[in-house]
mmCIF file of N, CA and C in Angstrom:
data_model
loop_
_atom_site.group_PDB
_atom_site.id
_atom_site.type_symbol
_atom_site.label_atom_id
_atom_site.label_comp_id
_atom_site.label_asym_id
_atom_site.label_seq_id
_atom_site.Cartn_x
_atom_site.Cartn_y
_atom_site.Cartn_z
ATOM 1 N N UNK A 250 146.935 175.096 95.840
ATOM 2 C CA UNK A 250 146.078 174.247 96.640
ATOM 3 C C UNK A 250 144.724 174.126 95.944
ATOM 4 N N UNK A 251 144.077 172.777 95.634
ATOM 5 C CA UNK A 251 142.954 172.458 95.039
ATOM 6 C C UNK A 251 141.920 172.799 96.601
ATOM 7 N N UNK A 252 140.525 172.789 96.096
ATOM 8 C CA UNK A 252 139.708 172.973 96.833
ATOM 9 C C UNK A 252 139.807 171.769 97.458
ATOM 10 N N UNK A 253 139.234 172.095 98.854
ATOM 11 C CA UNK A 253 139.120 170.891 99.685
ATOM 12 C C UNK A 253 137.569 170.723 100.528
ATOM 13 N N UNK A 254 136.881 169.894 100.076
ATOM 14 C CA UNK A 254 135.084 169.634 100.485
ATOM 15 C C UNK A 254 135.685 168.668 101.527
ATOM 16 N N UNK A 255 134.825 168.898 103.326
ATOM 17 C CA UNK A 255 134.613 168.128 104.195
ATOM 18 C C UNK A 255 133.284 168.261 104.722
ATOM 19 N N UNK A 256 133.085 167.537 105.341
ATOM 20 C CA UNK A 256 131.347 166.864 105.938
ATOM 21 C C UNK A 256 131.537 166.073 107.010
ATOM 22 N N UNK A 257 130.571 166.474 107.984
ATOM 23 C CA UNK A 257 130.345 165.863 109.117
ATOM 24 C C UNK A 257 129.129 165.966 109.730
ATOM 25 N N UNK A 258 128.775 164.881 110.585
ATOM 26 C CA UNK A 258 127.997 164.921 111.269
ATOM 27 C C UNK A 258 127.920 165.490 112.567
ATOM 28 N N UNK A 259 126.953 166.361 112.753
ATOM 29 C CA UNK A 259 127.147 166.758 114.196
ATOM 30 C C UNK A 259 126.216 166.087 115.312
ATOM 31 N N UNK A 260 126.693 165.845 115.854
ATOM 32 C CA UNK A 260 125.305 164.911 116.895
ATOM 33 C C UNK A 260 124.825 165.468 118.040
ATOM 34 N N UNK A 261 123.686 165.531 117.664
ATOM 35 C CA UNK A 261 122.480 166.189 119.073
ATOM 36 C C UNK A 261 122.410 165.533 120.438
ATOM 37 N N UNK A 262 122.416 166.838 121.249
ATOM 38 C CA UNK A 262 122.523 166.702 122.945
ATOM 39 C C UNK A 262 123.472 165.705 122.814
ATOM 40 N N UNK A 263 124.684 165.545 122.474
ATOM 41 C CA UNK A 263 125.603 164.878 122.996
ATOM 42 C C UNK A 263 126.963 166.201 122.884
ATOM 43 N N UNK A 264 126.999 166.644 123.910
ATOM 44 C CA UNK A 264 128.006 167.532 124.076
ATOM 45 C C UNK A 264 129.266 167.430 124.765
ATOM 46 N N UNK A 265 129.714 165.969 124.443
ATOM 47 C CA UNK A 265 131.461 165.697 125.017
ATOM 48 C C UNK A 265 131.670 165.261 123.800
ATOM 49 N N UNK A 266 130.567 165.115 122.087
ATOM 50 C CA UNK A 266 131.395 165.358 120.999
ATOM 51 C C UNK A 266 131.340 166.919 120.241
ATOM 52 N N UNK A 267 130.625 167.328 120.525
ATOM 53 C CA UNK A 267 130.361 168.850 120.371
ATOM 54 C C UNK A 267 131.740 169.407 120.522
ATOM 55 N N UNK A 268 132.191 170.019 118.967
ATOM 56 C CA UNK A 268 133.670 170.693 118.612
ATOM 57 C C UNK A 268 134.232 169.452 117.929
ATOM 58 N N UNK A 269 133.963 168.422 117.811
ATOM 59 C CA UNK A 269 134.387 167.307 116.858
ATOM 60 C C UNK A 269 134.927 167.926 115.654
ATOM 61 N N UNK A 270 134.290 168.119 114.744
ATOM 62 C CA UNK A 270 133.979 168.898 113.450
ATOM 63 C C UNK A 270 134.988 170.207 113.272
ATOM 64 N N UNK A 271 134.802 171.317 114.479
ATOM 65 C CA UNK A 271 136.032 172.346 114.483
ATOM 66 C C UNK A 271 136.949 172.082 115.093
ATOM 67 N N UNK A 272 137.331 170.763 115.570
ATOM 68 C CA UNK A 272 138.501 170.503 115.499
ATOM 69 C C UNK A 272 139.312 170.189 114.490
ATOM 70 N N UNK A 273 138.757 169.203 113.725
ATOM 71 C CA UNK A 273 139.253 168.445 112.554
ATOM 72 C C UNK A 273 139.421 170.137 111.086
ATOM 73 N N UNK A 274 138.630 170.591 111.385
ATOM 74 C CA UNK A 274 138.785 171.798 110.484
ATOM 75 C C UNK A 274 139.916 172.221 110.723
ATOM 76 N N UNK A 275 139.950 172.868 112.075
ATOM 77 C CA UNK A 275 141.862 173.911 112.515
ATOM 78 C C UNK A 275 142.713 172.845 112.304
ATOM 79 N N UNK A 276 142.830 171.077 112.384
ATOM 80 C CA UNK A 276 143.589 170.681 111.792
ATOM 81 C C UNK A 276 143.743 170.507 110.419
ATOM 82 N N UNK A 277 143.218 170.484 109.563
ATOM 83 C CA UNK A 277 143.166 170.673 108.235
ATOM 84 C C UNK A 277 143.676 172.146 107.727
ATOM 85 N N UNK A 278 143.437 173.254 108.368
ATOM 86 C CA UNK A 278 143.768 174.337 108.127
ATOM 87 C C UNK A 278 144.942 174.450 108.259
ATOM 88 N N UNK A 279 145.572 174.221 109.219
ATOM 89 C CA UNK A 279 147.095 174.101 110.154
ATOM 90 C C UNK A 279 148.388 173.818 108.746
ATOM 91 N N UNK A 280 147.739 172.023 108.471
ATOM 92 C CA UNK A 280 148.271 171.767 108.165
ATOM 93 C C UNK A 280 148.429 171.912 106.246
ATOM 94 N N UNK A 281 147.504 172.692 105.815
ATOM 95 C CA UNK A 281 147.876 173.287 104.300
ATOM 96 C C UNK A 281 148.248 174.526 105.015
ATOM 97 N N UNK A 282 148.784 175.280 105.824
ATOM 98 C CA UNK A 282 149.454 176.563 106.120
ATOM 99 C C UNK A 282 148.642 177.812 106.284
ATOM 100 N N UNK A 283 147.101 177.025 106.465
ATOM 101 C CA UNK A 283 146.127 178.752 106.451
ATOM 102 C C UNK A 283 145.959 179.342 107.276
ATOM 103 N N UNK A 284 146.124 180.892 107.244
ATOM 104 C CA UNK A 284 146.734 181.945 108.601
ATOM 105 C C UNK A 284 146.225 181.220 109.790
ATOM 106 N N UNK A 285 146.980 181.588 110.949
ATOM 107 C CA UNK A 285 146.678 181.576 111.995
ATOM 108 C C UNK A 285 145.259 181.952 112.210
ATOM 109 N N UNK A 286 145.343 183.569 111.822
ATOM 110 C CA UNK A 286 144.275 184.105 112.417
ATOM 111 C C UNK A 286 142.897 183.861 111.833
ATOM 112 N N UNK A 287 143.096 183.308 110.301
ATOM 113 C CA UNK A 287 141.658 182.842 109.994
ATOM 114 C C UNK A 287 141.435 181.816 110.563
ATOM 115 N N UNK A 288 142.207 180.645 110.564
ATOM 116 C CA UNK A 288 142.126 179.308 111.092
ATOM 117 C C UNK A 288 141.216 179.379 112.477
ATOM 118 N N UNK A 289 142.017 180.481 113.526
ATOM 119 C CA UNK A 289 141.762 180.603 115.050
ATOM 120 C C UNK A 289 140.000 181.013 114.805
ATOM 121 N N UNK A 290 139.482 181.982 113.886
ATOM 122 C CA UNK A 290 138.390 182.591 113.386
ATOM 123 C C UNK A 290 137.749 181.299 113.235
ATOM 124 N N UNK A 291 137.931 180.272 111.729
ATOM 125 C CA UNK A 291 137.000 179.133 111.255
ATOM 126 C C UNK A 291 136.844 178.365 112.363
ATOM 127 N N UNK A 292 137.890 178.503 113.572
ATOM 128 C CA UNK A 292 137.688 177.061 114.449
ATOM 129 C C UNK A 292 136.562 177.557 115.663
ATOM 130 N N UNK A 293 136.822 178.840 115.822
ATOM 131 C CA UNK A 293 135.940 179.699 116.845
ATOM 132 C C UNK A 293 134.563 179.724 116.328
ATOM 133 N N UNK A 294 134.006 179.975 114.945
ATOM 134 C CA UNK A 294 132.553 180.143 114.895
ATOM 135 C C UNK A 294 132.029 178.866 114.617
ATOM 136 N N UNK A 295 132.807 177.977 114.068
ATOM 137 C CA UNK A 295 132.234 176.662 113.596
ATOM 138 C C UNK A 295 131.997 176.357 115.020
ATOM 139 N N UNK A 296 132.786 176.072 116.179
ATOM 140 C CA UNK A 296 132.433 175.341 117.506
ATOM 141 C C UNK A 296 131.065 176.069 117.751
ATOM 142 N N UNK A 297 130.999 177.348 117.819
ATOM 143 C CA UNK A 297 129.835 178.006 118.171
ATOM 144 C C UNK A 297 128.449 177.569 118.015
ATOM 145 N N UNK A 298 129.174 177.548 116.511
ATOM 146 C CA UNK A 298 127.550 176.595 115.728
ATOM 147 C C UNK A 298 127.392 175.295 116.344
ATOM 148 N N UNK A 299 128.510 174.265 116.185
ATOM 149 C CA UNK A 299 128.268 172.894 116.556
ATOM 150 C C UNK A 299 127.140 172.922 117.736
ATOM 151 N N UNK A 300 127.727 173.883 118.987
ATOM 152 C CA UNK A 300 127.110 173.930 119.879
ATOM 153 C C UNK A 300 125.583 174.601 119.607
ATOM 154 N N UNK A 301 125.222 175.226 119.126
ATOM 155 C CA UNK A 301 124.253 175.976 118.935
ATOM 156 C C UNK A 301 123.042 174.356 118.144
ATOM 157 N N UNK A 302 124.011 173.478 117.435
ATOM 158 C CA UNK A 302 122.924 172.563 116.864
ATOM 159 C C UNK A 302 122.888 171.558 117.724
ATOM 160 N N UNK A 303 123.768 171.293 118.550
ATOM 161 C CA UNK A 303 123.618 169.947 119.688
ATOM 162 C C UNK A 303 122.527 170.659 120.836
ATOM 163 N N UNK A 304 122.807 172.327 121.047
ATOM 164 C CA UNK A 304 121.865 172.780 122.470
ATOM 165 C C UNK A 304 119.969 172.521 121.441
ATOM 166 N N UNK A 305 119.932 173.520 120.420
ATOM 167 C CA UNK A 305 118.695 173.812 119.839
ATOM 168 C C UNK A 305 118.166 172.814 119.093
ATOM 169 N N UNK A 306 118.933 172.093 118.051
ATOM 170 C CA UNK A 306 118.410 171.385 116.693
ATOM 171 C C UNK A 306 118.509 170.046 116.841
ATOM 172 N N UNK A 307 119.118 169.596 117.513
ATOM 173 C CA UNK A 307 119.290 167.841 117.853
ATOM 174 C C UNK A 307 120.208 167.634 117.191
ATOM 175 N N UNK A 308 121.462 168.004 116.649
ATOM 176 C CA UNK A 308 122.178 167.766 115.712
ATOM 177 C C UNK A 308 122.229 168.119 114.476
ATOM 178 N N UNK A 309 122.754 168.366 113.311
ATOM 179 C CA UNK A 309 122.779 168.426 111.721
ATOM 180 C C UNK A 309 123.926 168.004 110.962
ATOM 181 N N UNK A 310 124.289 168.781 109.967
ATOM 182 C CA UNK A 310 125.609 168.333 109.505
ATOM 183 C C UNK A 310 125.904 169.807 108.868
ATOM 184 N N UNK A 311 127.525 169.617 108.778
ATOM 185 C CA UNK A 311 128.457 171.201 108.742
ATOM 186 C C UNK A 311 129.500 170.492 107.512
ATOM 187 N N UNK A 312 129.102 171.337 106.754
ATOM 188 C CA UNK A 312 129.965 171.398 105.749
ATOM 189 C C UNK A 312 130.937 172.084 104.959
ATOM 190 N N UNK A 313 132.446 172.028 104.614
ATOM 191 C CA UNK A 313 133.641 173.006 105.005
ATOM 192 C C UNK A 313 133.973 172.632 103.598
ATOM 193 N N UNK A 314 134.070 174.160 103.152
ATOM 194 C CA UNK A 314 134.881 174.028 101.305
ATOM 195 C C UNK A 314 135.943 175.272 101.937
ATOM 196 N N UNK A 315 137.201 174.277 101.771
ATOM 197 C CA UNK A 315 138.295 175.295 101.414
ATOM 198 C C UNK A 315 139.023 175.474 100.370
ATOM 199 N N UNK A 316 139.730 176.716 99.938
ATOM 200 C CA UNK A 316 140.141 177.074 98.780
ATOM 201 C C UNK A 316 141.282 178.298 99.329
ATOM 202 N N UNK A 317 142.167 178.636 98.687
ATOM 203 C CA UNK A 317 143.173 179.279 99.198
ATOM 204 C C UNK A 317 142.547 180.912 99.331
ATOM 205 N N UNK A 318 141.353 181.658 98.731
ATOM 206 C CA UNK A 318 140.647 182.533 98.690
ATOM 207 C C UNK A 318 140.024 182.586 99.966
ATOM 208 N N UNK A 319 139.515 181.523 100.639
ATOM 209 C CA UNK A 319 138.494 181.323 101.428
ATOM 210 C C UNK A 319 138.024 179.714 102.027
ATOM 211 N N UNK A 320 137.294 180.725 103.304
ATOM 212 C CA UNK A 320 136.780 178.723 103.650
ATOM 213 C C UNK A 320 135.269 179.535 103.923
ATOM 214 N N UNK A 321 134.360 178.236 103.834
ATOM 215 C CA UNK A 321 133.039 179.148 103.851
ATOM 216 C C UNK A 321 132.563 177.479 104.622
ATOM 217 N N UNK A 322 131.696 177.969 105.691
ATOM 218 C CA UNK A 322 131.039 176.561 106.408
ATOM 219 C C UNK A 322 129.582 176.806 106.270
ATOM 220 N N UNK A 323 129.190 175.590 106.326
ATOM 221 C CA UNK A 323 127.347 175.700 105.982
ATOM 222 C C UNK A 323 126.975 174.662 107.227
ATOM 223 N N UNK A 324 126.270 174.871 108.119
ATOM 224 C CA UNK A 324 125.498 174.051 109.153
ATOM 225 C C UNK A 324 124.477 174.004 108.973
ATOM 226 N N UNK A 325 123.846 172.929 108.676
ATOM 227 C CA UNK A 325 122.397 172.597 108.515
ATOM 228 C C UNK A 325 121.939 171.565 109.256
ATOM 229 N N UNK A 326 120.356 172.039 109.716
ATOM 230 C CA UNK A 326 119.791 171.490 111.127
ATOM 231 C C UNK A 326 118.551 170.829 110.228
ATOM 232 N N UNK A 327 117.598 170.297 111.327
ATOM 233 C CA UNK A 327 116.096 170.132 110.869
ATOM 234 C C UNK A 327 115.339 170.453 112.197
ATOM 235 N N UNK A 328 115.975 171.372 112.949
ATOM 236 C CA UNK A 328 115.382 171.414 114.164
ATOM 237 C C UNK A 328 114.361 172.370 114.499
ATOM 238 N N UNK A 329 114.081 173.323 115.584
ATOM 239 C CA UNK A 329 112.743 173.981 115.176
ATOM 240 C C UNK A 329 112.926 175.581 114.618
ATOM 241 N N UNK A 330 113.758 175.680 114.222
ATOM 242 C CA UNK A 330 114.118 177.176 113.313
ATOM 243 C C UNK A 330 114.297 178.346 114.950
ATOM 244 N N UNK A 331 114.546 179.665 114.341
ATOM 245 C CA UNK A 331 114.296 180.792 114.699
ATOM 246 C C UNK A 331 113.650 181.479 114.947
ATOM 247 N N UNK A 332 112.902 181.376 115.771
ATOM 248 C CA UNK A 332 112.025 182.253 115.746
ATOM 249 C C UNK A 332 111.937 183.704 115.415
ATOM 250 N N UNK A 333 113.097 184.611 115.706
ATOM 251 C CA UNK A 333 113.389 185.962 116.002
ATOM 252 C C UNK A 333 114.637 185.961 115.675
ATOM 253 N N UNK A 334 115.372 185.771 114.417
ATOM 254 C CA UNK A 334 116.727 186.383 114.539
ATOM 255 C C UNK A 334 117.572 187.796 114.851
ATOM 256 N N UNK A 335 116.773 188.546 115.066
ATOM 257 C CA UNK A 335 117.301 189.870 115.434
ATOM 258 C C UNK A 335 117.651 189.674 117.119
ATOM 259 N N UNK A 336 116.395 188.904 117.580
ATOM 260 C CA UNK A 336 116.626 188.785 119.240
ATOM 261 C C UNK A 336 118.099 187.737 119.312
ATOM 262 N N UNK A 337 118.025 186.699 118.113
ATOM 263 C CA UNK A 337 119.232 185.580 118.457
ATOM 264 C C UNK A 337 120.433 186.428 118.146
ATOM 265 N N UNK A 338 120.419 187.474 117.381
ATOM 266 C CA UNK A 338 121.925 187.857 117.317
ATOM 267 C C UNK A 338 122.300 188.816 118.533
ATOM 268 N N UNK A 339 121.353 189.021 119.252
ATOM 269 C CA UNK A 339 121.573 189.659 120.270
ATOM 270 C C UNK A 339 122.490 189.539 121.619
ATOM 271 N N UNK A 340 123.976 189.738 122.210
ATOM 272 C CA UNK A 340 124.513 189.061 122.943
ATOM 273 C C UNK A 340 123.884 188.809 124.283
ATOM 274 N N UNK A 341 123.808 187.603 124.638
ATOM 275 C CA UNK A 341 123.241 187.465 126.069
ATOM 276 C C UNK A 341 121.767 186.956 125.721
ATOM 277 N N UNK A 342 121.196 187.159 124.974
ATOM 278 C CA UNK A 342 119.450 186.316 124.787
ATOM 279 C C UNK A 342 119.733 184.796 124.200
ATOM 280 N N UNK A 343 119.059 184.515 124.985
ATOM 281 C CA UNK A 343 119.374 182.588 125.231
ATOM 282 C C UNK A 343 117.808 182.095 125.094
ATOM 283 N N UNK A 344 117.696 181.020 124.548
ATOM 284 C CA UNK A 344 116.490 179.931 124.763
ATOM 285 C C UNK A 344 117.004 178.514 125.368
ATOM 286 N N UNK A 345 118.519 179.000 125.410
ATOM 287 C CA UNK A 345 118.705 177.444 126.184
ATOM 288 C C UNK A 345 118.464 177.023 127.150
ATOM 289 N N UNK A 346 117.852 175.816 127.820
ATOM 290 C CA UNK A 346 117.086 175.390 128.753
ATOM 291 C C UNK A 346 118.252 175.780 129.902
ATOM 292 N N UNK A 347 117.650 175.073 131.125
ATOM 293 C CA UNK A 347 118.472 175.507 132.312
ATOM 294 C C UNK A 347 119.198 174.260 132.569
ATOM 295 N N UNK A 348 118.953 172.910 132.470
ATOM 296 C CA UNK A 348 120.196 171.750 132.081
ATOM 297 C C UNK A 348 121.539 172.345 131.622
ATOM 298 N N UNK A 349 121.296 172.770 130.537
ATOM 299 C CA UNK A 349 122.326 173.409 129.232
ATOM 300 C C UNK A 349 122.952 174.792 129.900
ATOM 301 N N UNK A 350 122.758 175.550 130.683
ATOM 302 C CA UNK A 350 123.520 176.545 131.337
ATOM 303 C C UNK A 350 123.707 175.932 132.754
ATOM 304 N N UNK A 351 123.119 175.044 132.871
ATOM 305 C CA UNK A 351 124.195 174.351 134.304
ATOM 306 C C UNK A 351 125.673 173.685 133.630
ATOM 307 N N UNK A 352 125.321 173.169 132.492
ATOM 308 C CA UNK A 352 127.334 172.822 131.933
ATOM 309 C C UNK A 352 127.811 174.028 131.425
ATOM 310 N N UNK A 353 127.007 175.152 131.746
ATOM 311 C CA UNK A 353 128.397 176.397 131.092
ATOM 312 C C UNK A 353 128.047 176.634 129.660
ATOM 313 N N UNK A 354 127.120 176.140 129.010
ATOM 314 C CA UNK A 354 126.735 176.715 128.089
ATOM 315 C C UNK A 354 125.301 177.366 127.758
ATOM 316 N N UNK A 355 124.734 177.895 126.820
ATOM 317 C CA UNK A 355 123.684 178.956 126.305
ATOM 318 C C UNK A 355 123.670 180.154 126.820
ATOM 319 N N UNK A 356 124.963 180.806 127.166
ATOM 320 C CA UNK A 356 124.978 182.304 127.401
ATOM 321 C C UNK A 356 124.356 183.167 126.343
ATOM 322 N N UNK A 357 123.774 182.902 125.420
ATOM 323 C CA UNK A 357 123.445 184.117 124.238
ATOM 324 C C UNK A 357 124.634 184.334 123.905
ATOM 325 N N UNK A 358 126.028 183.484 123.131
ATOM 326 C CA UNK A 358 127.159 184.424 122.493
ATOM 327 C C UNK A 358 127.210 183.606 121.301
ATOM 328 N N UNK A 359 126.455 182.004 120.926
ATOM 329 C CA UNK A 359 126.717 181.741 120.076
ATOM 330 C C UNK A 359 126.830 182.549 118.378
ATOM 331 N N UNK A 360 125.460 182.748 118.091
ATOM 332 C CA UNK A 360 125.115 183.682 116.747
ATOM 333 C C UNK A 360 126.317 184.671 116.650
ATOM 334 N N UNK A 361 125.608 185.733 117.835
ATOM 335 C CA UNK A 361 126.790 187.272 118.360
ATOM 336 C C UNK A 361 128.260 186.427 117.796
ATOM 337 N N UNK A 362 128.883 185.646 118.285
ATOM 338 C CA UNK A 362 130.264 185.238 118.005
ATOM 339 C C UNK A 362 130.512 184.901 116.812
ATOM 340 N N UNK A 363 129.609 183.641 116.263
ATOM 341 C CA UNK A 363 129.302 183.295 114.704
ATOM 342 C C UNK A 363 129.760 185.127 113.855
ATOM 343 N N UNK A 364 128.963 185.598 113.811
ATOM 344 C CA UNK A 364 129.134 186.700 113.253
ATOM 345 C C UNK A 364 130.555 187.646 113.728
ATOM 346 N N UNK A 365 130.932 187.930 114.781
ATOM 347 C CA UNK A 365 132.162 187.863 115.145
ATOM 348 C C UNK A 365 133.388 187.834 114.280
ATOM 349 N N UNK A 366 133.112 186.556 114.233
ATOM 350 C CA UNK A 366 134.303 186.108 113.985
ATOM 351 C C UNK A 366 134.762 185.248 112.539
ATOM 352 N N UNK A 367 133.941 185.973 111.454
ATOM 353 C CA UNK A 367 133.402 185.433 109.848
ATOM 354 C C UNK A 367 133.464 186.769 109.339
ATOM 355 N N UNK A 368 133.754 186.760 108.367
ATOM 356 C CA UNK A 368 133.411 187.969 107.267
ATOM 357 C C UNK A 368 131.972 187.984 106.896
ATOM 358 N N UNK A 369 131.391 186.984 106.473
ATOM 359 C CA UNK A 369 130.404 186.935 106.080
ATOM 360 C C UNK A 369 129.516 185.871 106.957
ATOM 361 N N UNK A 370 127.790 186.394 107.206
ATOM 362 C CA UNK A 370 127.492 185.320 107.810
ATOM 363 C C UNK A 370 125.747 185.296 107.055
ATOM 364 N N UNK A 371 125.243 184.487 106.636
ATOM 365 C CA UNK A 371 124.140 184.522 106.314
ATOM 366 C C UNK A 371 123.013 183.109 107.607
ATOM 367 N N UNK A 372 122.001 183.855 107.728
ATOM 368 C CA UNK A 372 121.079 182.598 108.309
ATOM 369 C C UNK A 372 119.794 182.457 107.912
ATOM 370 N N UNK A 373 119.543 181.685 107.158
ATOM 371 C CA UNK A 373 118.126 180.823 106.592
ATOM 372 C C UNK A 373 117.598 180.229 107.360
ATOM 373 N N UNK A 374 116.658 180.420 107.847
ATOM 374 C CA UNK A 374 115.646 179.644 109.196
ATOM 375 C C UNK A 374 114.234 179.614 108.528
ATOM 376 N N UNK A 375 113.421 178.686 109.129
ATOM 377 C CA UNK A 375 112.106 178.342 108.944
ATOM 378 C C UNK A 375 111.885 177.661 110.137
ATOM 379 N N UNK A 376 110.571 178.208 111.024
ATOM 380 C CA UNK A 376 110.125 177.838 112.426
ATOM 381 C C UNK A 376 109.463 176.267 112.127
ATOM 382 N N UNK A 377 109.864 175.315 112.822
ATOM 383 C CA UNK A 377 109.080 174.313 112.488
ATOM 384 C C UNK A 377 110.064 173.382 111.037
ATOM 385 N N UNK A 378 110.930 173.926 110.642
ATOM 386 C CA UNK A 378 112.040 173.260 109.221
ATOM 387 C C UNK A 378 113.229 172.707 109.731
ATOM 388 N N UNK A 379 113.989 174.324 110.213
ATOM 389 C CA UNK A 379 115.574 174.177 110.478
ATOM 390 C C UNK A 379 115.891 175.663 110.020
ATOM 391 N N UNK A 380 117.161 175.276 110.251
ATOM 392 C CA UNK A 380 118.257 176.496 110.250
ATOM 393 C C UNK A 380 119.648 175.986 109.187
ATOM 394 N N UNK A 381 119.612 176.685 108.277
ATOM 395 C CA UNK A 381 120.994 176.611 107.439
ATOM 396 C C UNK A 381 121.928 177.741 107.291
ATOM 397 N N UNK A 382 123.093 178.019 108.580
ATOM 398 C CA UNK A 382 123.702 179.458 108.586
ATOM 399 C C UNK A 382 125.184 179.396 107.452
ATOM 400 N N UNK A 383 125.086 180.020 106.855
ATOM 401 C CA UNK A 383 126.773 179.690 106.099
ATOM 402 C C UNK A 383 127.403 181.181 106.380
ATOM 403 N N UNK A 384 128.741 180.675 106.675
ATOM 404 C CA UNK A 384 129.776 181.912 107.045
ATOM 405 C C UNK A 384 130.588 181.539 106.438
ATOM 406 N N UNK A 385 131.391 182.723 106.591
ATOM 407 C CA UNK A 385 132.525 182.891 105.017
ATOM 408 C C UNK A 385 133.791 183.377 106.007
ATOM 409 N N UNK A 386 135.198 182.944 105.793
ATOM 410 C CA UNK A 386 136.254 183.604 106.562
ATOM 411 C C UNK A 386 136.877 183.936 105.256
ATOM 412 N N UNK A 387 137.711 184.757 104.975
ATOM 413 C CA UNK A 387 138.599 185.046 104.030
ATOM 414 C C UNK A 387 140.059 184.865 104.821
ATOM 415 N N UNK A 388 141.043 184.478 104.305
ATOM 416 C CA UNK A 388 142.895 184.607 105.062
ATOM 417 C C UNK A 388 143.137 185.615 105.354
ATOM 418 N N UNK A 389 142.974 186.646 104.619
ATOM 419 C CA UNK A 389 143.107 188.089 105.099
ATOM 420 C C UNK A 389 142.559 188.948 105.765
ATOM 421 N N UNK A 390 141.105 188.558 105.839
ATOM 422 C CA UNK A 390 139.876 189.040 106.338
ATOM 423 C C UNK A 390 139.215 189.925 105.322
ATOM 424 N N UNK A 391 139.571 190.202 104.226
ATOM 425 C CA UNK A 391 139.081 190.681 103.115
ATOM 426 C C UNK A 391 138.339 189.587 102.042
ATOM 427 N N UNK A 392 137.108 190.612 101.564
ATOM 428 C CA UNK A 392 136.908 189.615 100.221
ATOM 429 C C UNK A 392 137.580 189.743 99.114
ATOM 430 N N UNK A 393 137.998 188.857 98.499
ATOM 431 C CA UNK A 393 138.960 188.902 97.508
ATOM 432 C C UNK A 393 137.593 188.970 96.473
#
């Protein structure tokens, strides 16, 4: 299997397309044969994020390189950064408004889950820039 580069747009405060993006990923995964359980993993933290850039950043774009080693996703925002990432990885600490937890979302599990459910997770923030988090799944859950 050659590498495979996808890109999308994610679009802000519109959250009946929010998971667009990790959908189209677990189908792409599915269908070159990549485990279950990473697939179930890439489709679980990518939604996380989507949501995390439609609640916080107004949208960005998520970008998916797969390779039979690995899939690694990059979400990039321009929205108002992090303030505190130690508090955001924290489960249950939320800045999401109270609109956004009347539909059932900003419990504080996005990040917490992101990390979860990735081998690897890095997050680049600047208050006032954006946020660029890239996570790494491996098939096995190992780094090769």
């Amino acid at each position: 299997m050659s590498m495979i580069e996808l890109k999308y747009e994610v679009p802000g405060d519109d959250f009946t397309r929010a998971g667009e993006a990790s959908s189209d990923v677990k189908r792409q995964l599915k269908k070159i044969g990549y485990s279950p359980d990473a697939t179930r993993k890439v489709a679980i933290a990518m939604y996380e994020g989507e949501i995390n850039m439609v609640i916080h950043a107004g949208g960005g774009e998520a970008y998916v390189n797969i390779d039979p080693d690995k899939v690694e996703i990059i979400l990039a925002d321009h929205g108002p950064g992090i303030p505190d990432k130690e508090k955001a990885m924290q489960e249950g600490w939320s800045t999401a408004p109270d609109n956004v937890r009347s539909l059932g979302f900003g419990a504080g599990m996005g990040l917490p889950n992101m990390k979860k459910y990735t081998d690897s997770i890095e997050i680049d923030t600047e208050v006032g820039v954006g946020t660029t988090v890239t996570m790494i799944v491996y098939p096995d859950g190992k780094k090769v």
